[in-house]
Coordinates of C-alpha atoms and ligand atoms in Angstrom, one line a residue:
X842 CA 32.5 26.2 22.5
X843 CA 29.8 23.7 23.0
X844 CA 26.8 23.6 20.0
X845 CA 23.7 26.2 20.4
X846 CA 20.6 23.9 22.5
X847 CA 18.7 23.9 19.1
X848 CA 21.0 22.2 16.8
X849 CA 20.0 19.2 16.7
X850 CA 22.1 16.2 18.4
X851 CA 21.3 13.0 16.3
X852 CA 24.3 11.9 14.6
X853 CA 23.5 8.8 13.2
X854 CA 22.6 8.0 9.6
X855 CA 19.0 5.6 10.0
X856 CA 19.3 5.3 6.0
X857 CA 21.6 2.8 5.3
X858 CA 23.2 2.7 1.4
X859 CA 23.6 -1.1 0.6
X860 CA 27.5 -1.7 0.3
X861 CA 27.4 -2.8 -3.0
X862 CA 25.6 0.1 -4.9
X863 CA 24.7 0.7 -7.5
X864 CA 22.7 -2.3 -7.8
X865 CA 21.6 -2.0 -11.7
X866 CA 23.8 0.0 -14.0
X867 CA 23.8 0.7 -17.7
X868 CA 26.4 -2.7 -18.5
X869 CA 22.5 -4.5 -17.1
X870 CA 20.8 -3.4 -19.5
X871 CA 20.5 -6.4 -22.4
X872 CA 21.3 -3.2 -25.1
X873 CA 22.8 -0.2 -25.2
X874 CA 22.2 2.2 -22.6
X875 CA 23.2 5.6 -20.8
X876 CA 21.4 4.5 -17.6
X877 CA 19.2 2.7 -15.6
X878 CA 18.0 4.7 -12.2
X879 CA 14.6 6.2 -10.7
X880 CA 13.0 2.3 -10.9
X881 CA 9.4 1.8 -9.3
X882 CA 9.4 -1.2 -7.3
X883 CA 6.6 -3.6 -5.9
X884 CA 7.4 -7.2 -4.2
X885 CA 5.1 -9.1 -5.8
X886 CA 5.3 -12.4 -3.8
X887 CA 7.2 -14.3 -0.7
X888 CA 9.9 -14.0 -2.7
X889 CA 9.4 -12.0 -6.1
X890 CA 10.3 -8.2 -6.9
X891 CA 9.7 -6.6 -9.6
X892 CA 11.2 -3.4 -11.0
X893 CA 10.3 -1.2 -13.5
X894 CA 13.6 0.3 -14.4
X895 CA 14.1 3.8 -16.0
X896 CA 16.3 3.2 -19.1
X897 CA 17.7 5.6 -21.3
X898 CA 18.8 4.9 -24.6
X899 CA 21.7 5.8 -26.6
X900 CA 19.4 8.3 -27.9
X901 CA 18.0 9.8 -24.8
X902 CA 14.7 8.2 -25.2
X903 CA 13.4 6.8 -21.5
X904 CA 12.4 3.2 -21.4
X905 CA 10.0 1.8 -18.7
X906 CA 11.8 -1.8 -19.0
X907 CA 10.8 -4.3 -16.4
X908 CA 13.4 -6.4 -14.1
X909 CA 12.9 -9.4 -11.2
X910 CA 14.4 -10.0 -8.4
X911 CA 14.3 -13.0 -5.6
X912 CA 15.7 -10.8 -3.0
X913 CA 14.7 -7.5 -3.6
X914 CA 18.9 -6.8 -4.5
X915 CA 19.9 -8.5 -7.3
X916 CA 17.6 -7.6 -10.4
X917 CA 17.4 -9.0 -13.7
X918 CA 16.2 -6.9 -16.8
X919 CA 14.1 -8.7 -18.8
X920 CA 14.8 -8.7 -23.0
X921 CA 12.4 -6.3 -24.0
X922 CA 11.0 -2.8 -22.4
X923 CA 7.5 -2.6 -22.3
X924 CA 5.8 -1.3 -25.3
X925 CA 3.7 1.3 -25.6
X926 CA 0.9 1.6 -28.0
X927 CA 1.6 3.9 -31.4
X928 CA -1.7 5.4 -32.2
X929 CA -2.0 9.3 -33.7
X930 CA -3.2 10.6 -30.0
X931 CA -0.4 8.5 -28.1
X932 CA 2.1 9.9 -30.0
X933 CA 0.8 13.4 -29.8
X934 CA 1.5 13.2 -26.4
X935 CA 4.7 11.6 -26.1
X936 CA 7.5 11.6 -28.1
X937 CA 9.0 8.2 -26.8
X938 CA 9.9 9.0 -23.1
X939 CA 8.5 7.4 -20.5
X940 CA 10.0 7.8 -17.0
X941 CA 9.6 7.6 -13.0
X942 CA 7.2 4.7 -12.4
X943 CA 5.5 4.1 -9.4
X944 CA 3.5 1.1 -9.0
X945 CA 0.9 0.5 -6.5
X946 CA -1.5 -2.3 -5.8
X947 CA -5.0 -1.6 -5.2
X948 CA -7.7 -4.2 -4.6
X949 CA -6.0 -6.3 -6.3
X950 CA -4.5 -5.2 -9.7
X951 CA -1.1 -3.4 -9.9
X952 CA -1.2 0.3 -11.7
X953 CA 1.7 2.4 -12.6
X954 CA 1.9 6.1 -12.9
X955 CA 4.4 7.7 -14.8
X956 CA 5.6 10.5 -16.8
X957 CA 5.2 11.0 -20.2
X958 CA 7.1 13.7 -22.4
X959 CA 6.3 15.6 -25.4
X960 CA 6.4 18.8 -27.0
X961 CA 3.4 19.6 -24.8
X962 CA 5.6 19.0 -21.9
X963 CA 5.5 16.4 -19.4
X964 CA 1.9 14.6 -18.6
X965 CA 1.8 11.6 -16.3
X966 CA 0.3 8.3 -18.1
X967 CA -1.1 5.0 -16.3
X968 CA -0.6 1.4 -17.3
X969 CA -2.4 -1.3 -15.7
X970 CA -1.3 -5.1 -14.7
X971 CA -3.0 -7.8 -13.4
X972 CA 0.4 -9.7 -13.0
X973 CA 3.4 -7.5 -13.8
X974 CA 4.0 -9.3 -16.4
X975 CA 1.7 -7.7 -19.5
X976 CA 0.7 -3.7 -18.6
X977 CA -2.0 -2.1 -20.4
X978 CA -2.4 1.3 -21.2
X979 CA -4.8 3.1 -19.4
X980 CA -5.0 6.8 -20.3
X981 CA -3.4 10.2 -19.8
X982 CA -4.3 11.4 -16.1
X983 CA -3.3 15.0 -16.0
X984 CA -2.7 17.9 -17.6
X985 CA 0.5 19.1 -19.2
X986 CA 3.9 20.1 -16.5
X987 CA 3.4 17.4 -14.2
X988 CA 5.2 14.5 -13.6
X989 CA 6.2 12.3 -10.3
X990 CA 2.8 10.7 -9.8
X991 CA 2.2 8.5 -7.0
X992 CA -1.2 6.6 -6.1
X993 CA -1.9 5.9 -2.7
X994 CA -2.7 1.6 -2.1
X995 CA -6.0 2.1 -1.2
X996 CA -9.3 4.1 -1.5
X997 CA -9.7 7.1 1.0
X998 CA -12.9 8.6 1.8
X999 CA -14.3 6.0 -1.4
X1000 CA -11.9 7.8 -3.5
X1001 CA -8.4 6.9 -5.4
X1002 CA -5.7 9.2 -4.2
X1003 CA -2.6 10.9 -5.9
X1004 CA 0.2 12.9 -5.0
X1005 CA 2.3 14.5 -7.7
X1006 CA 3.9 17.7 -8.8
X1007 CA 2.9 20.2 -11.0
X1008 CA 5.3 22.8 -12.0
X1009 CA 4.7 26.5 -11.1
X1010 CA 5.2 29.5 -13.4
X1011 CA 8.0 30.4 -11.3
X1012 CA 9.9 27.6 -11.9
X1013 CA 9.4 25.8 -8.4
X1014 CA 7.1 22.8 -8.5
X1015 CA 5.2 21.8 -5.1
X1016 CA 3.5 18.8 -4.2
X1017 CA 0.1 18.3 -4.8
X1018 CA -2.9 15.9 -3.3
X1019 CA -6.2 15.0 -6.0
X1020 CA -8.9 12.6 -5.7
X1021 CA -10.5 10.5 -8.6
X1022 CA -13.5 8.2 -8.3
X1023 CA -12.3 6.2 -11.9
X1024 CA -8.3 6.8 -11.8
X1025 CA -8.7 8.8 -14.7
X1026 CA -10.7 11.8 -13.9
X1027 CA -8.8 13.6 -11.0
X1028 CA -9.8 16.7 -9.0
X1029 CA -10.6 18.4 -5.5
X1030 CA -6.6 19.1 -5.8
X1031 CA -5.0 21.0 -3.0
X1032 CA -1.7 22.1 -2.4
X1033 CA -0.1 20.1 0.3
X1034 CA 3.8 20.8 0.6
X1035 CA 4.6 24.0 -0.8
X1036 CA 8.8 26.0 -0.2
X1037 CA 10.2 24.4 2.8
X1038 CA 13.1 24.6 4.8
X1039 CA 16.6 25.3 3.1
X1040 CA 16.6 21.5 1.5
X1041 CA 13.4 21.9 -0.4
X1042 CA 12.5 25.6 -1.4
X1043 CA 13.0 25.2 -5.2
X1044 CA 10.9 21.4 -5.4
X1045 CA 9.5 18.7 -3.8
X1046 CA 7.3 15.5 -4.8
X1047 CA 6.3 12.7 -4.0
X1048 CA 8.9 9.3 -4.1
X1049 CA 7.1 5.9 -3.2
X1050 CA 4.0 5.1 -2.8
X1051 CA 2.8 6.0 0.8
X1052 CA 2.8 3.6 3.4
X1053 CA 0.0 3.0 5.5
X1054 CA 1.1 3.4 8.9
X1055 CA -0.4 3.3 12.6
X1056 CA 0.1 7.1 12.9
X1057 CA -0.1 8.1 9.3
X1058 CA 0.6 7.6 5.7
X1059 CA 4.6 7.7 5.4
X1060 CA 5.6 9.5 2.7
X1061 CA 9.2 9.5 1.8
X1062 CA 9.5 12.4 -1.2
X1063 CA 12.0 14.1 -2.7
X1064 CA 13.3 18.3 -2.0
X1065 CA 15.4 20.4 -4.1
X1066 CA 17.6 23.3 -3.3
X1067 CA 20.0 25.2 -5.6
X1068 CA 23.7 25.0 -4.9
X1069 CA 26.2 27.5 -6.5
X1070 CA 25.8 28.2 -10.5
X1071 CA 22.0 27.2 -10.3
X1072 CA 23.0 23.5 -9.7
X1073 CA 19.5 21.4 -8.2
X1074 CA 20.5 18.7 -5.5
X1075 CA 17.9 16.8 -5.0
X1076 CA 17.2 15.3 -1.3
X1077 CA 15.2 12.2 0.8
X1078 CA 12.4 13.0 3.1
X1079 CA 9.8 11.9 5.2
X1080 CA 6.4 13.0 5.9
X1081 CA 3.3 12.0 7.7
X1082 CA -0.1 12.4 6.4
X1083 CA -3.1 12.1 8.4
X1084 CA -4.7 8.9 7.7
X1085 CA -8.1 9.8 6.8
X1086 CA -7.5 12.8 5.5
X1087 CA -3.7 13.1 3.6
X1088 CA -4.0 16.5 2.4
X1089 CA -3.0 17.3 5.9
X1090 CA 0.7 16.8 7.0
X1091 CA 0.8 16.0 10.6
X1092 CA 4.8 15.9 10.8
X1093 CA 7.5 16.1 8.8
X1094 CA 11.2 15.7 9.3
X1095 CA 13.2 18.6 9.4
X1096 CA 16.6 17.4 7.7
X1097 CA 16.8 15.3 4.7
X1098 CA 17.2 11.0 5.5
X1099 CA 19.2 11.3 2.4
X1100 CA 21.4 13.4 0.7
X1101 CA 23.4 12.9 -2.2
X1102 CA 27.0 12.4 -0.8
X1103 CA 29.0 9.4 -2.5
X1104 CA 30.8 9.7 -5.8
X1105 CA 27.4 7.5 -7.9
X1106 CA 25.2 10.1 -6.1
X1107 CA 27.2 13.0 -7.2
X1108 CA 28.1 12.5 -10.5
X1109 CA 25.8 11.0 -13.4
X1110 CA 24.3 12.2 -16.6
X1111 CA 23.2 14.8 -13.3
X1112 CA 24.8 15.9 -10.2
X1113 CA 23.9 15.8 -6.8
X1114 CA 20.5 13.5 -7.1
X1115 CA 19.1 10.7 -5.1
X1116 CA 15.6 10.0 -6.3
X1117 CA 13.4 7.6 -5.5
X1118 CA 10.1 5.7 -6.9
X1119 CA 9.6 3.3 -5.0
X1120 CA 9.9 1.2 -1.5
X1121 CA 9.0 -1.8 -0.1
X1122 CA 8.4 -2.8 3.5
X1123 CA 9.5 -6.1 4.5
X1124 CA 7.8 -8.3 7.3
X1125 CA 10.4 -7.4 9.8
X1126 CA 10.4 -3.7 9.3
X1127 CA 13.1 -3.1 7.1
X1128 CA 12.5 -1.2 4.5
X1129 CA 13.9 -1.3 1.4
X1130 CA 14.6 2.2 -0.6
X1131 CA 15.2 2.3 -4.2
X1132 CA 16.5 5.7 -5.7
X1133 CA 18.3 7.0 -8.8
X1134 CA 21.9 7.8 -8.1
X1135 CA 22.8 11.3 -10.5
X1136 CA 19.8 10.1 -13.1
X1137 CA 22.3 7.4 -14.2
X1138 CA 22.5 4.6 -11.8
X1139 CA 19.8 2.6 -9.8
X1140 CA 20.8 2.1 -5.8
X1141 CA 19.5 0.5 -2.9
X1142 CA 19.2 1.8 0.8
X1143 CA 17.6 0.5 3.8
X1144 CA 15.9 2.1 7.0
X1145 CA 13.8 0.7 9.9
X1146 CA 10.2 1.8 9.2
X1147 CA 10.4 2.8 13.0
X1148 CA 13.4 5.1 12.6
X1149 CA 11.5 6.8 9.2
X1150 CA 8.0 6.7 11.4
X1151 CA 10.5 8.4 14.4
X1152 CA 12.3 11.0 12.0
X1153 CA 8.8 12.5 10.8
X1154 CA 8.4 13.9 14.4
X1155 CA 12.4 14.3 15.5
X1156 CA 14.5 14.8 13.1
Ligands
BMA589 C1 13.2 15.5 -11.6 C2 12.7 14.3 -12.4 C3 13.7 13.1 -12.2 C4 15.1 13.5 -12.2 C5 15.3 14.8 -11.4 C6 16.8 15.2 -11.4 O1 12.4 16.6 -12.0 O2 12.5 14.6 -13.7 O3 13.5 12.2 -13.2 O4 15.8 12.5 -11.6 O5 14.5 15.8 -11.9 O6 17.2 15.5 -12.7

């Protein structure tokens, strides 16, 4: 019996998992760790990466801990993660976990957005850097439950622009567009990807930074659905925003580019999560994608921007 007309006939992967994942574990780490995974990445030169590596500690705090690269494969963690600073309001706010970093560079100077937990649940902080090599605290730049900020690498409409992913009462979490003329005051929010398909009903939010493309901003995000005994498996996928206006989606893939499937995908100090923070487009189209393997081990996949650009409107 052949296949009903509208399943759809593409069988090839266009997200390719780097043979030698993971490419940062916790035996990288220069101290004891549970994990390293959901890094931020930014290539920083001809031939200079940086990550900023999610760590977790022996004690479940989350680290942002920096790492370099000449290739954009093989990272090395520096000897220190980056401090934050200990004043009465700081630590009000967080209780020593930072996590998720996504760094952008805007006009200039790099910025990263990340999450910061507390007993006033999770609130997403920025750092500056004029070099990625010292990052200054910047401010708290939302409000409580929401986490997986992402700022877009340039000014739209002579505005800064975020996506990220508040959590709803109901225990979804969608995400979300806002606009700030400072970085630190953000409003005119709208949601902009609310229950989709049956890869994404429960959550989705933004991954990398966006990437400024000739038909849109390409946004690859993440989507969760619930599997049997209320277990979240977390998805890849791509999106096109309208370039001068990304609070509307002008396509958007209809499978996943990547679901979790091999055994450092499946099994962590999670199950069933790929989860990325951040990507980086090389000169000759490849693009590299960085994602947590089961919130315990940092991997590496690559696409052609083409075949991502391509999926948006036919997959
Ligand atoms: C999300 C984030 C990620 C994590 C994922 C799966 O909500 O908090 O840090 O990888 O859940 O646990």
């Amino acid at each position: 019996m052949s296949a009903p007309a509208i399943y759809p006939k593409n069988k090839e992967e266009i997200v390719v998992r780097y043979a030698g994942n993971p490419i940062l574990t916790a035996k990288d780490v220069p101290a004891a760790a549970n994990g390293v995974y959901n890094s931020g990445c930014i290539k920083t030169g001809k031939s200079s990466y940086v990550m900023l590596c999610r760590v977790e500690s022996p004690a479940m705090k989350q680290f942002l801990w920096p790492a370099d690269s000449t290739d954009g494969i093989k990272f090395k963690l520096r000897p220190e993660p980056i401090k934050m600073p200990d004043t009465p309001e700081f630590r009000e706010y967080t209780t020593g976990m930072f996590y998720d970093p996504r760094v952008t560079k805007i006009d200039g100077k790099y910025y990263v957005v990340f999450a910061c937990h507390s007993g006033h649940s999770c609130r997403l902080g920025l750092m500056e850097s004029a070099d990625m090599k010292e990052f200054n605290w910047v401010d708290f730049i939302s409000q409580t439950d929401n986490r997986n900020g992402v700022l877009f690498p340039e000014k739209i409409n002579g505005y800064y622009c975020r996506l990220d992913r508040p959590n709803t009462s109901d225990g979804r979490a969608y995400m979300w567009i806002s606009y700030s003329p400072d970085l630190v005051h953000w409003g005119r929010s709208k949601a902009l990807a609310v229950a989709q398909d049956e890869w994404g009903w429960k959550k989705n939010g933004p991954g990398a930074v966006p990437i400024k493309t000739d038909k849109g901003w390409l946004v690859i995000y993440h989507a969760v659905n619930v599997q049997c005994a209320a277990q979240y498996v977390y998805h890849l996928g791509v999106m096109m925003l309208d370039l001068k206006d990304p609070s509307k989606i002008i396509a958007r893939a209809k499978a996943p580019i990547l679901s979790p499937k091999t055994d450092y995908e499946l099994n962590g100090l999670s199950y069933a999560v790929v989860f990325t923070a951040g990507a980086v487009v090389e000169d000759n189209g490849e693009v590299k994608i960085y994602y947590g393997g089961a919130d315990r081990v940092q991997c590496l996949a690559t696409a052609k921007l083409e075949d991502l650009i391509d999926a948006c409107y036919n997959r």
